[in-house]
Coordinates of C-alpha atoms in Angstrom, one line a residue:
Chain A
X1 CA 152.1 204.3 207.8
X2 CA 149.2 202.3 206.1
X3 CA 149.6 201.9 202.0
X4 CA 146.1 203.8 201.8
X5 CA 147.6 206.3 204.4
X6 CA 150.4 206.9 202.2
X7 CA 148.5 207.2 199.2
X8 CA 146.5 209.8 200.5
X9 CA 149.2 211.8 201.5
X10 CA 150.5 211.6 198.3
X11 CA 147.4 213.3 197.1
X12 CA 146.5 210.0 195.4
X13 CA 142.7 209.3 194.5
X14 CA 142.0 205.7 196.6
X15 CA 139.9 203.4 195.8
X16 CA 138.2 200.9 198.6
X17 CA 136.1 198.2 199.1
X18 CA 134.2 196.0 201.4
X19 CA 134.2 192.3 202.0
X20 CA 132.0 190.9 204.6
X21 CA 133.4 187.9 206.9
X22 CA 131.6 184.9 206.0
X23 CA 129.0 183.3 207.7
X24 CA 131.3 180.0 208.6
X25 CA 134.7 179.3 208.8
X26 CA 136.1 178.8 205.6
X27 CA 137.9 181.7 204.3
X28 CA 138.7 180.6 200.8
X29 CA 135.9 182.6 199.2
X30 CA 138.1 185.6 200.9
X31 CA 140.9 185.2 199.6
X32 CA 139.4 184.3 196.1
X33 CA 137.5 187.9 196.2
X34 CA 140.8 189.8 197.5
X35 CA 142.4 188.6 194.7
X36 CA 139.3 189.5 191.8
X37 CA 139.4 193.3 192.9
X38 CA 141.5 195.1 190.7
X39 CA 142.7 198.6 191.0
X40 CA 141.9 198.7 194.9
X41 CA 143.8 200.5 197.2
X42 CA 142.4 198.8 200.8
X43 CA 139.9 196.4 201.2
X44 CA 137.5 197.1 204.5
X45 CA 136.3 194.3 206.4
X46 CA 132.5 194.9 207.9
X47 CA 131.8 194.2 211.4
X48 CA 128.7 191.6 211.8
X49 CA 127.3 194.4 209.0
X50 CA 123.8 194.6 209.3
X51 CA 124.0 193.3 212.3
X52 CA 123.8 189.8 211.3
X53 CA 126.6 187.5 212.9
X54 CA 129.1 186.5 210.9
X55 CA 133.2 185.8 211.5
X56 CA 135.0 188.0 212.9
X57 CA 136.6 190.9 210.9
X58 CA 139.7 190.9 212.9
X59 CA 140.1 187.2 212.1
X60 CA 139.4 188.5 208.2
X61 CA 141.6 191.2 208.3
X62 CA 144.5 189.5 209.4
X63 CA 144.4 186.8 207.0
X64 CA 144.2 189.5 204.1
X65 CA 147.3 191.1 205.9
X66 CA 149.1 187.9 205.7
X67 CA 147.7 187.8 201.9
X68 CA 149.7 191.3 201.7
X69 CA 146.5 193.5 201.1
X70 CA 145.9 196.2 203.4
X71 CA 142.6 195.6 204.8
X72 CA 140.4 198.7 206.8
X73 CA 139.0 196.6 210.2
X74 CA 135.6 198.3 210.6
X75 CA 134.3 198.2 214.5
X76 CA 131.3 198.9 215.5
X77 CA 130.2 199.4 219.3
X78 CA 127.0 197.8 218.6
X79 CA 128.4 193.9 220.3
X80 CA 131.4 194.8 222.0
X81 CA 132.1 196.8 225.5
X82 CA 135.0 199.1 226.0
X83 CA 137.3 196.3 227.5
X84 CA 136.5 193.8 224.1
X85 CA 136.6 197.1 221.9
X86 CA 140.4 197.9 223.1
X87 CA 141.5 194.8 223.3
X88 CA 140.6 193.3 219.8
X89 CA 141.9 196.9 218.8
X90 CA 145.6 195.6 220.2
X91 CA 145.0 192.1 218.8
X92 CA 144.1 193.7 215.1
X93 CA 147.6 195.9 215.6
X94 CA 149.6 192.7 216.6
X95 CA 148.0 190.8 213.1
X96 CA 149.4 193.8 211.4
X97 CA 146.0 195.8 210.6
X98 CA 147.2 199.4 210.1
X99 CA 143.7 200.9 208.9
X100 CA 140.5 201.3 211.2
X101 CA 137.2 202.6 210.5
X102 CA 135.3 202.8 214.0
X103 CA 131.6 203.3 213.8
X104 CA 128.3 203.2 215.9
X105 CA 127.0 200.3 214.2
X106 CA 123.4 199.5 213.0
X107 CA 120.3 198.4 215.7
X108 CA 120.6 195.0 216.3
X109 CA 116.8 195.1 215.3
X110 CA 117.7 195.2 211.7
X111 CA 119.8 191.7 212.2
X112 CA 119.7 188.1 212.2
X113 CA 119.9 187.8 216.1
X114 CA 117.0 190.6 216.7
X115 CA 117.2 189.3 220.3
X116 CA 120.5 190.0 221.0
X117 CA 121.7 192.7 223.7
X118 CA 122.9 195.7 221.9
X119 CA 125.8 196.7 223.8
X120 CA 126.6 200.7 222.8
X121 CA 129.0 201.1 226.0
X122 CA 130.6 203.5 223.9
X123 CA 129.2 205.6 221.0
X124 CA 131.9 206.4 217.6
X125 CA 133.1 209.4 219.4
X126 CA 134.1 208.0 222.5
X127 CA 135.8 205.0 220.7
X128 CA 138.2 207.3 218.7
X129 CA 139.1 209.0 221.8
X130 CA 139.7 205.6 222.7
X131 CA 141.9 204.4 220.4
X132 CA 143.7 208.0 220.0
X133 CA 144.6 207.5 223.9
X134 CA 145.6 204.0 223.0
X135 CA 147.8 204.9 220.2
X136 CA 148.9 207.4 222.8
X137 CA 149.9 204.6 225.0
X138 CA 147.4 205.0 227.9
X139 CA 143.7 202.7 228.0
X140 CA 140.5 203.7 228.9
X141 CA 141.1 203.2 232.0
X142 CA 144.2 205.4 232.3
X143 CA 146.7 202.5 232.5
X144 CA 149.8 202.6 230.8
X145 CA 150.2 200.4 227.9
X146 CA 153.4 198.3 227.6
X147 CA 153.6 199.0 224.2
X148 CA 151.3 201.4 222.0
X149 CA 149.5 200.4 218.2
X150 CA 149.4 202.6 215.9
X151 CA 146.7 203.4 213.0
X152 CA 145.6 205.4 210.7
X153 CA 141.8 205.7 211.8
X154 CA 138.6 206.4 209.7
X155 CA 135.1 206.9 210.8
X156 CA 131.9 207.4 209.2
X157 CA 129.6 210.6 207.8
X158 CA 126.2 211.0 206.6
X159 CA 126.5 213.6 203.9
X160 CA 122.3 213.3 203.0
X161 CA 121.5 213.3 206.5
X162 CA 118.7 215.9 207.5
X163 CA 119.0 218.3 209.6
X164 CA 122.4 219.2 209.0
X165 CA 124.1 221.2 211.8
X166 CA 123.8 218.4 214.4
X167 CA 125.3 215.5 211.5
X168 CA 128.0 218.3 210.9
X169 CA 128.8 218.9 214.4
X170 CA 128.8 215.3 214.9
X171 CA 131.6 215.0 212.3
X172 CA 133.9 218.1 213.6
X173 CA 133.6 215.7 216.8
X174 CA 135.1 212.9 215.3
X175 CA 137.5 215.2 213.7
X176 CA 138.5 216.2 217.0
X177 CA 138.7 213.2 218.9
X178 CA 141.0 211.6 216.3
X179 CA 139.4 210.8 212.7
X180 CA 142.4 210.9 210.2
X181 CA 140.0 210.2 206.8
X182 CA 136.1 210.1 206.6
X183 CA 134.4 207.2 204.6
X184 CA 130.7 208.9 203.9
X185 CA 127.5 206.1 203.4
X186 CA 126.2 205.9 199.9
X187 CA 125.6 209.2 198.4
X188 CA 123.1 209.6 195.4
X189 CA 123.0 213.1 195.1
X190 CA 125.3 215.5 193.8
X191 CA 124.2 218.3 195.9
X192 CA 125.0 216.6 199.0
X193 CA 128.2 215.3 198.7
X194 CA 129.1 218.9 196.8
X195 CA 127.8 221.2 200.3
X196 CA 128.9 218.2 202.4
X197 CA 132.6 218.8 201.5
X198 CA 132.4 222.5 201.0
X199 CA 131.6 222.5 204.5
X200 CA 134.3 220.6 205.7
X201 CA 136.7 221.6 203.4
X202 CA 138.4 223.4 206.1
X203 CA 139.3 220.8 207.9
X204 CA 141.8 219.3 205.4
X205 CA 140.7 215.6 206.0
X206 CA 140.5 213.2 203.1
X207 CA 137.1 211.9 202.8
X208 CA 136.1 208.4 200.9
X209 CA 133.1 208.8 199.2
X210 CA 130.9 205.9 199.5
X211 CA 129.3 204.6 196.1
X212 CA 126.7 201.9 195.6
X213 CA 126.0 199.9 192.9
X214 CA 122.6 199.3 192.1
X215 CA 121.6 196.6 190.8
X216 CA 117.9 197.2 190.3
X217 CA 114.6 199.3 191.3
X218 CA 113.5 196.1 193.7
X219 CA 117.3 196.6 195.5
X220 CA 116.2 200.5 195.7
X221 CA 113.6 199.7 197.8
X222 CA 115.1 197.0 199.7
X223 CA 117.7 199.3 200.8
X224 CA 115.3 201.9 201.5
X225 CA 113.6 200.0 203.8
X226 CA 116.1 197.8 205.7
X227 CA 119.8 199.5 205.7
X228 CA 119.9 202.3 208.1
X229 CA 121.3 206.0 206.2
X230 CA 120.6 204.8 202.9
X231 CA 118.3 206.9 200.9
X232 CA 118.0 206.2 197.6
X233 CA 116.3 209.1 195.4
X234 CA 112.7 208.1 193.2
X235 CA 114.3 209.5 190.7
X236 CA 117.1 206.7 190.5
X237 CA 114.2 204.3 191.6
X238 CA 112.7 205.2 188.1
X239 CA 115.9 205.3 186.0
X240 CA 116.4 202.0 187.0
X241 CA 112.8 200.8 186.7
X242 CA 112.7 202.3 182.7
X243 CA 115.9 200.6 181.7
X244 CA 116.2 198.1 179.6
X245 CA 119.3 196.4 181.4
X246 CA 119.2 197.2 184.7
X247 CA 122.4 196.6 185.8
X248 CA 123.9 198.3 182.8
X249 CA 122.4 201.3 184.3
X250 CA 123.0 201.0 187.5
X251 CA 126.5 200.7 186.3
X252 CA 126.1 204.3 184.2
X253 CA 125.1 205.6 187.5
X254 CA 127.8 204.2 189.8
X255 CA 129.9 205.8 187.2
X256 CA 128.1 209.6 187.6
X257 CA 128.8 209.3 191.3
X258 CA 132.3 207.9 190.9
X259 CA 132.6 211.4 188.6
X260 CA 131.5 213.4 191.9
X261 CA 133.4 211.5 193.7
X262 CA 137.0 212.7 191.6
X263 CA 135.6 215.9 191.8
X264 CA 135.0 216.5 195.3
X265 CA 136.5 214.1 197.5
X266 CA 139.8 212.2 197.9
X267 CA 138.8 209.3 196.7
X268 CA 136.0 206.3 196.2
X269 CA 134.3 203.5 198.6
X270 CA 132.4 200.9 196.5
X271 CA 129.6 199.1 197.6
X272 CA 129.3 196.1 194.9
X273 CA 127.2 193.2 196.7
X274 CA 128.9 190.4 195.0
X275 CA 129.6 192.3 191.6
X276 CA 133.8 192.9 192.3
X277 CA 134.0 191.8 188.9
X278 CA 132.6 195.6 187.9
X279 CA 134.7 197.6 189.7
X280 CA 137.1 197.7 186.9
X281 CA 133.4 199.1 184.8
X282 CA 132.2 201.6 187.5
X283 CA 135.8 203.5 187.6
X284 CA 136.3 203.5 183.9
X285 CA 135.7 207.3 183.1
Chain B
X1 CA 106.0 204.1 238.2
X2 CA 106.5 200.7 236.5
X3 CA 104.9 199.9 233.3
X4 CA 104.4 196.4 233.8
X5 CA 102.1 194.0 230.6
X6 CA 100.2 190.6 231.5
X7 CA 102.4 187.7 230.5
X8 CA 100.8 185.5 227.9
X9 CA 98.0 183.3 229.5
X10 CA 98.6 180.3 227.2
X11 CA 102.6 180.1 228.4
X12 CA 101.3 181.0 232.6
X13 CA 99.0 178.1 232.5
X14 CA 102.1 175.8 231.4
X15 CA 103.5 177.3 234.2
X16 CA 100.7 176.6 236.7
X17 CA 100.1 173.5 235.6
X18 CA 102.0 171.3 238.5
X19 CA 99.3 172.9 240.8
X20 CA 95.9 172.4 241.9
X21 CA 95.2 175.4 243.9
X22 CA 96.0 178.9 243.6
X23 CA 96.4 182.0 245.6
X24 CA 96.2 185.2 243.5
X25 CA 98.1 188.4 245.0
X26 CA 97.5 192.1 243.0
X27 CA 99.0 194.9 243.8
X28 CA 97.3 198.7 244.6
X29 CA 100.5 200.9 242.7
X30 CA 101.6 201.0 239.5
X31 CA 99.8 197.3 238.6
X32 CA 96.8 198.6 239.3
X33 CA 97.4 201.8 237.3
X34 CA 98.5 199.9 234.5
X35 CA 96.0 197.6 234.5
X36 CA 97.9 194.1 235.2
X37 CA 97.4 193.6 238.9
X38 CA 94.4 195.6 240.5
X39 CA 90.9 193.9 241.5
X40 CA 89.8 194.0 237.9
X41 CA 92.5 191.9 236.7
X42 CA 93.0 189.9 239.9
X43 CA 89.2 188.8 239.5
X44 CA 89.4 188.1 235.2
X45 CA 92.8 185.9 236.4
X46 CA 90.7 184.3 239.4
X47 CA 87.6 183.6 236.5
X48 CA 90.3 182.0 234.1
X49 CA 92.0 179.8 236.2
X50 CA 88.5 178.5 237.7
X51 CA 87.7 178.3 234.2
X52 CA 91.3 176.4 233.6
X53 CA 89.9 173.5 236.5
X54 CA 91.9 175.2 239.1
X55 CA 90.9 175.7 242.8
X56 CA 91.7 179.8 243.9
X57 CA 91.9 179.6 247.5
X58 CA 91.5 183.7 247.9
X59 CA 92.9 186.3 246.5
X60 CA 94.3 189.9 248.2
X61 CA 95.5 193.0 247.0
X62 CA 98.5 194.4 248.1
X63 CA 99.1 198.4 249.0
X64 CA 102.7 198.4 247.5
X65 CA 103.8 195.3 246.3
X66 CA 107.5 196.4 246.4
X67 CA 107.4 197.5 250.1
X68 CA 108.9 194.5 251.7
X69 CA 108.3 194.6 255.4
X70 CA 104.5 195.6 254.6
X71 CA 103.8 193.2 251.9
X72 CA 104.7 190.4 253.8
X73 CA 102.5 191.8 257.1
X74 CA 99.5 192.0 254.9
X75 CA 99.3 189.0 253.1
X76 CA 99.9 187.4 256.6
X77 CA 96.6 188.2 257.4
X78 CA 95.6 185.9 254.2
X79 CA 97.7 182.7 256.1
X80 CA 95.2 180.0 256.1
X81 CA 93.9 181.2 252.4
X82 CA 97.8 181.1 251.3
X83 CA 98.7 178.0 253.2
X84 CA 95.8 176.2 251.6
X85 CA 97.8 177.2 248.2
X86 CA 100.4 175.1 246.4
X87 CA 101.3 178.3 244.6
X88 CA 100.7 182.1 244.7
X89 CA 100.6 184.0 241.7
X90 CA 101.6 187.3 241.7
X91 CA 100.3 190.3 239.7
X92 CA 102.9 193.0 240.0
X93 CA 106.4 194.2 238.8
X94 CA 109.2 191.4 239.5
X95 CA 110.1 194.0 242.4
X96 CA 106.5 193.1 244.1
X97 CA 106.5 189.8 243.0
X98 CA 110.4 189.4 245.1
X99 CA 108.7 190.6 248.1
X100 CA 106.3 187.5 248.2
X101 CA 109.0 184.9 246.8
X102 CA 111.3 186.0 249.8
X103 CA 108.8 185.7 252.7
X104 CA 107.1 182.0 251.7
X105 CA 108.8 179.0 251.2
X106 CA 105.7 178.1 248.6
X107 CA 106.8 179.0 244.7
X108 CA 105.8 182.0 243.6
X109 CA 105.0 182.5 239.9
X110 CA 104.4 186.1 238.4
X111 CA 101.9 186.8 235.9
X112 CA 103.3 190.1 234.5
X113 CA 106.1 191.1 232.5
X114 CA 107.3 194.2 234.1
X115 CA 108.7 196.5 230.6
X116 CA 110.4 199.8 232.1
X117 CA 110.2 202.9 234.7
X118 CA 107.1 204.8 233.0
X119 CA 105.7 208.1 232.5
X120 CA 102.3 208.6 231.4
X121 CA 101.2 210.5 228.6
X122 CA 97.7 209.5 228.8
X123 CA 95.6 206.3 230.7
X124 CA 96.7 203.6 228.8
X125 CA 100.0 205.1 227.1
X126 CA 102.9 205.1 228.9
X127 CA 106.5 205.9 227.6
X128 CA 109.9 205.2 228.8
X129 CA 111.9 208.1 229.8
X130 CA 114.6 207.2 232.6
X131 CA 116.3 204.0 232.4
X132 CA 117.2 204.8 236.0
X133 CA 121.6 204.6 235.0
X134 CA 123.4 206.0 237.9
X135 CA 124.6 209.4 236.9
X136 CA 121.9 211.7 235.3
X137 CA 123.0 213.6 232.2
X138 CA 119.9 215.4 231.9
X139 CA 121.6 218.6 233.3
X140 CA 123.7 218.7 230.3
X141 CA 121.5 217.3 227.5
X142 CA 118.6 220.0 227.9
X143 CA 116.3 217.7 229.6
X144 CA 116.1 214.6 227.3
X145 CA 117.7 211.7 228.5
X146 CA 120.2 210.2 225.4
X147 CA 120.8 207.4 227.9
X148 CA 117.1 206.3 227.5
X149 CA 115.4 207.7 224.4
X150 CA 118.5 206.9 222.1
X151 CA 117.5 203.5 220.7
X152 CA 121.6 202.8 221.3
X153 CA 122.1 205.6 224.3
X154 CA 124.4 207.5 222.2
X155 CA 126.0 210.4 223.8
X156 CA 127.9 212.3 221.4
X157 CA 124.8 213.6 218.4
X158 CA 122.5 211.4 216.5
X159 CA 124.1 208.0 214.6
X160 CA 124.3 207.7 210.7
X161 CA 121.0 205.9 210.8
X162 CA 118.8 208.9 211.2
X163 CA 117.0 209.9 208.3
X164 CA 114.9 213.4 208.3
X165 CA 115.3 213.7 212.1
X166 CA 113.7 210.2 212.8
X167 CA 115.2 207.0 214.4
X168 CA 116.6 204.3 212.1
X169 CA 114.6 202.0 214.3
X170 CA 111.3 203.6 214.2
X171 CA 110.7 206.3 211.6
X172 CA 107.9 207.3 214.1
X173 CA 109.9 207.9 216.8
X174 CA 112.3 211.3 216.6
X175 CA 116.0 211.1 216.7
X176 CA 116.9 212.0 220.4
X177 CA 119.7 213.8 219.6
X178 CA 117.7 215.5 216.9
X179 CA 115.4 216.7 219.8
X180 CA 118.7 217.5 221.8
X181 CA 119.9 220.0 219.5
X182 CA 117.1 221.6 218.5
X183 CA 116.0 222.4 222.4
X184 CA 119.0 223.6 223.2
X185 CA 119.7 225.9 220.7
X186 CA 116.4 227.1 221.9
X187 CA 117.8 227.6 224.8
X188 CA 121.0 229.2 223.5
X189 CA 123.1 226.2 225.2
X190 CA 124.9 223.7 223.3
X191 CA 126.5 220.2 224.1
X192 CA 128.1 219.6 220.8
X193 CA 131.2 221.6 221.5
X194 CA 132.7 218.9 224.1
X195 CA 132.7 215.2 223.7
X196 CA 130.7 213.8 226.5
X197 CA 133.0 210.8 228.1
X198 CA 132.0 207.2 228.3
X199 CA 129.6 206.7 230.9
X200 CA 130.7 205.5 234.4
X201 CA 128.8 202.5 235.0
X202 CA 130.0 201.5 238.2
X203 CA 127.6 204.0 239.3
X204 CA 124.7 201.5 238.2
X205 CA 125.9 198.6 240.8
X206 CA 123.8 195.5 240.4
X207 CA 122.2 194.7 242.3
X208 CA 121.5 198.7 243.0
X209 CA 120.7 199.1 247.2
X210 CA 120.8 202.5 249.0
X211 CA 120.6 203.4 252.6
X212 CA 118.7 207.2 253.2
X213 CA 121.9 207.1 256.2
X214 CA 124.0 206.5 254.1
X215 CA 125.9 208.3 250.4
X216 CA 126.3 207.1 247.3
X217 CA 129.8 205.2 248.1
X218 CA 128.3 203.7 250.9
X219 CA 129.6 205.8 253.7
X220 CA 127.2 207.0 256.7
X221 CA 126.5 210.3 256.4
X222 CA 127.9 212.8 258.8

């Protein structure tokens, strides 16, 4: 069992966080953020996030294993077909990668290499059956596997997303096809993430509630535009633009959602572009 | 039919520029309905490349550019214009324009970027509806193909990227699987409570042939 598998058993409130791979081959800078981020239970590693190319998250995640944290591999099915998706799948359980978070992946249209093929042989769905019949010891093509990984596997849900019912159904899916613990995208507003989880409350799955620091009303936008599911609120937009220390605020409200997060959910995925030094700030009651 | 868009006229005259003399070939379908390869078009291209210095020996338009057998028997009737040519340029789907590469030894250069199978919605707007995958899940998906009008071809409900029922690629364009649910519901049918498996791609064989005397696997039919 993972560390943040365990933890959640225990009925423990997590704590996660994202590093993306960098874009080059030196992994110093890492390793140097790994070891900044205090009071974090896993560390997920994003998967050419964005869709723009960077190393790869496998290679990431098992240096952080060797480092002794306990990284999440995020995989997307955005660049990869069924054959490269199970097979880096085995080679992230030989590094020792316990923790997977398997998701669609964003357009490659949003990304650095806009001319690139997307790939999508499989949507998130299909990839957790996938790795459940792996783990079970069988691949995708019905062969049997000489010897089977095992995971504790994650995937994604849109708590804001409009209309409901067909998000939700989406979820009890994934649920169904394998999903151990839900990591949501950046919620803003109490109300969602409140009906989100009194919907699935049912289900008894521990669900990571994904919170994003915002640094400013110009970042607001930005992310409105140009990252898929993210929505921030005019209202925040206008918090942030009245302040006189942006990021002071944007701290205050990383620190509300944090709140709904204790409240609600089984624990906390933070989203600090560069800022690790804050997470110690944004979980302080 | 194929929705097909005239290639860029500054990059085809690079492309034309080792020859002297050209022989201009159109085609009567879908280039003709889409306005890149019927007379209209075939006489502007004929203007600009007299206008670019370069002799146009003839020019013909072809019934189907795609039927093989014909295509070749009707521009044969063009010989002397064509053999004068050091190249024939072809205004028609890649399909139409493999017809005419395969039966002359001169090169053959297209003019057209062909862009998907089409349906038209009015003249002059066409939309892409079928990518034309192997194994048709319309049956199940109340008549909207996921395959095609997914910008990723999901098949299991929409991604996280839709926002208000739009696609995180276009906030014009609805979320497929939006439109999905919401007909068949409608409908009082539902897709949601089964995972739809991986698609089998072997049944999109490149390159795709099929004999009428023949199935699917390639064995005659009895």
């Amino acid at each position: 069992m993972s560390r943040l598998q365990d933890k959640l058993a225990d009925g423990c409130f997590v704590v996660t966080t994202e590093i993306a791979p960098p874009k080059g081959v030196d992994v110093h800078s890492v390793v140097e953020t790994a070891g900044r981020l205090k009071g974090v239970d896993a560390i997920n590693v994003t998967d050419n996030q964005g869709a723009c190319m960077r190393m790869s998250p496998l290679a990431v995640a098992g240096i952080l294993v060797a480092e002794g944290y306990d990284p999440v591999l995020q995989i997307t099915c955005r660049d990869r077909n069924r054959m490269a998706l199970q097979s880096d799948i085995l080679g992230a359980a030989a590094v020792g990668v316990e923790n997977l978070l398997l998701l669609t992946g964003d357009h490659p249209g949003f990304g650095d290499h806009r001319a690139a093929r997307s790939v999508f042989d499989l949507d998130s769905v299909q990839l957790l059956k996938g790795v459940e019949n792996l783990q079970k010891g069988t691949d995708m093509g019905g062969n049997r596997l000489t010897s089977a990984p095992r995971f504790f596997v994650g995937a994604a849900a849109a708590p804001a997303a409009e209309p409901r019912d067909p998000v939700m159904r989406k979820v009890k899916k994934k649920i169904a096809c394998g999903a151990s613990f839900f990591q949501t995208q950046a919620v803003f507003q109490r109300d969602q993430i409140e009906s989100f989880m009194t919907e699935i409350k049912a289900e008894k799955i521990p669900v990571i509630m994904g919170v994003l620091l915002l640094k400013g009303p110009r970042m607001a936008n930005y992310l409105n535009t140009n990252v898929p599911g993210v929505r921030v609120p005019d209202s925040l937009i206008q918090r942030l633009d009245q302040a006189d220390d942006c990021l002071a605020e944007g701290l205050g409200i990383a620190r509300e959602m944090v709140s709904w997060a204790r409240e609600w959910c089984q624990g906390v995925h933070l989203m600090t572009f560069g800022n690790e030094d804050l997470i110690g700030d944004i979980l302080a009651a | 039919m194929i929705i097909s868009s005239p290639k860029d006229r500054r990059t085809l005259s690079q492309r034309l520029d080792p020859y002297d003399s050209v022989f201009i070939v159109g085609c009567g379908s879908c280039a003709t309905v889409c306005k890149v390869g019927g007379e209209e078009e075939v006489f502007a291209t004929q203007e600009w490349l007299e206008q670019e210095g370069k002799d146009v020996s003839g020019n013909m338009i072809l019934d189907e550019a795609c039927h093989i057998m014909r295509a070749s028997r009707e521009l044969r009737r063009f010989r002397s214009q064509v053999d004068e040519a050091d190249v024939i340029l072809v205004l028609s789907c890649g399909a139409g324009a493999q017809s005419i590469s395969d039966s002359y030894d001169k090169p053959v250069l297209t003019g057209v970027d062909p862009l998907f199978l089409g349906n038209v919605r009015r003249f002059g707007q066409y939309e892409e509806k079928c990518s034309l995958c192997g194994e048709c899940l319309l049956n199940q998906t109340g008549g909207i193909c996921p395959v095609t009008t997914c910008a990723k071809g999901l098949l299991n409900g929409p991604c996280g990227g839709m926002v208000d029922g739009h696609c995180e690629v276009d906030e014009e364009r609805d979320c497929a699987w939006v439109k999905i649910y919401q007909r068949l519901t409608l409908q009082q049918r539902d897709i949601f409570s089964q995972v739809v498996e991986p698609k089998d791609w072997s049944r999109k064989f490149k390159p795709g042939s099929h004999d009428l005397k023949k199935d699917r696997d390639g064995r005659g039919r009895t």
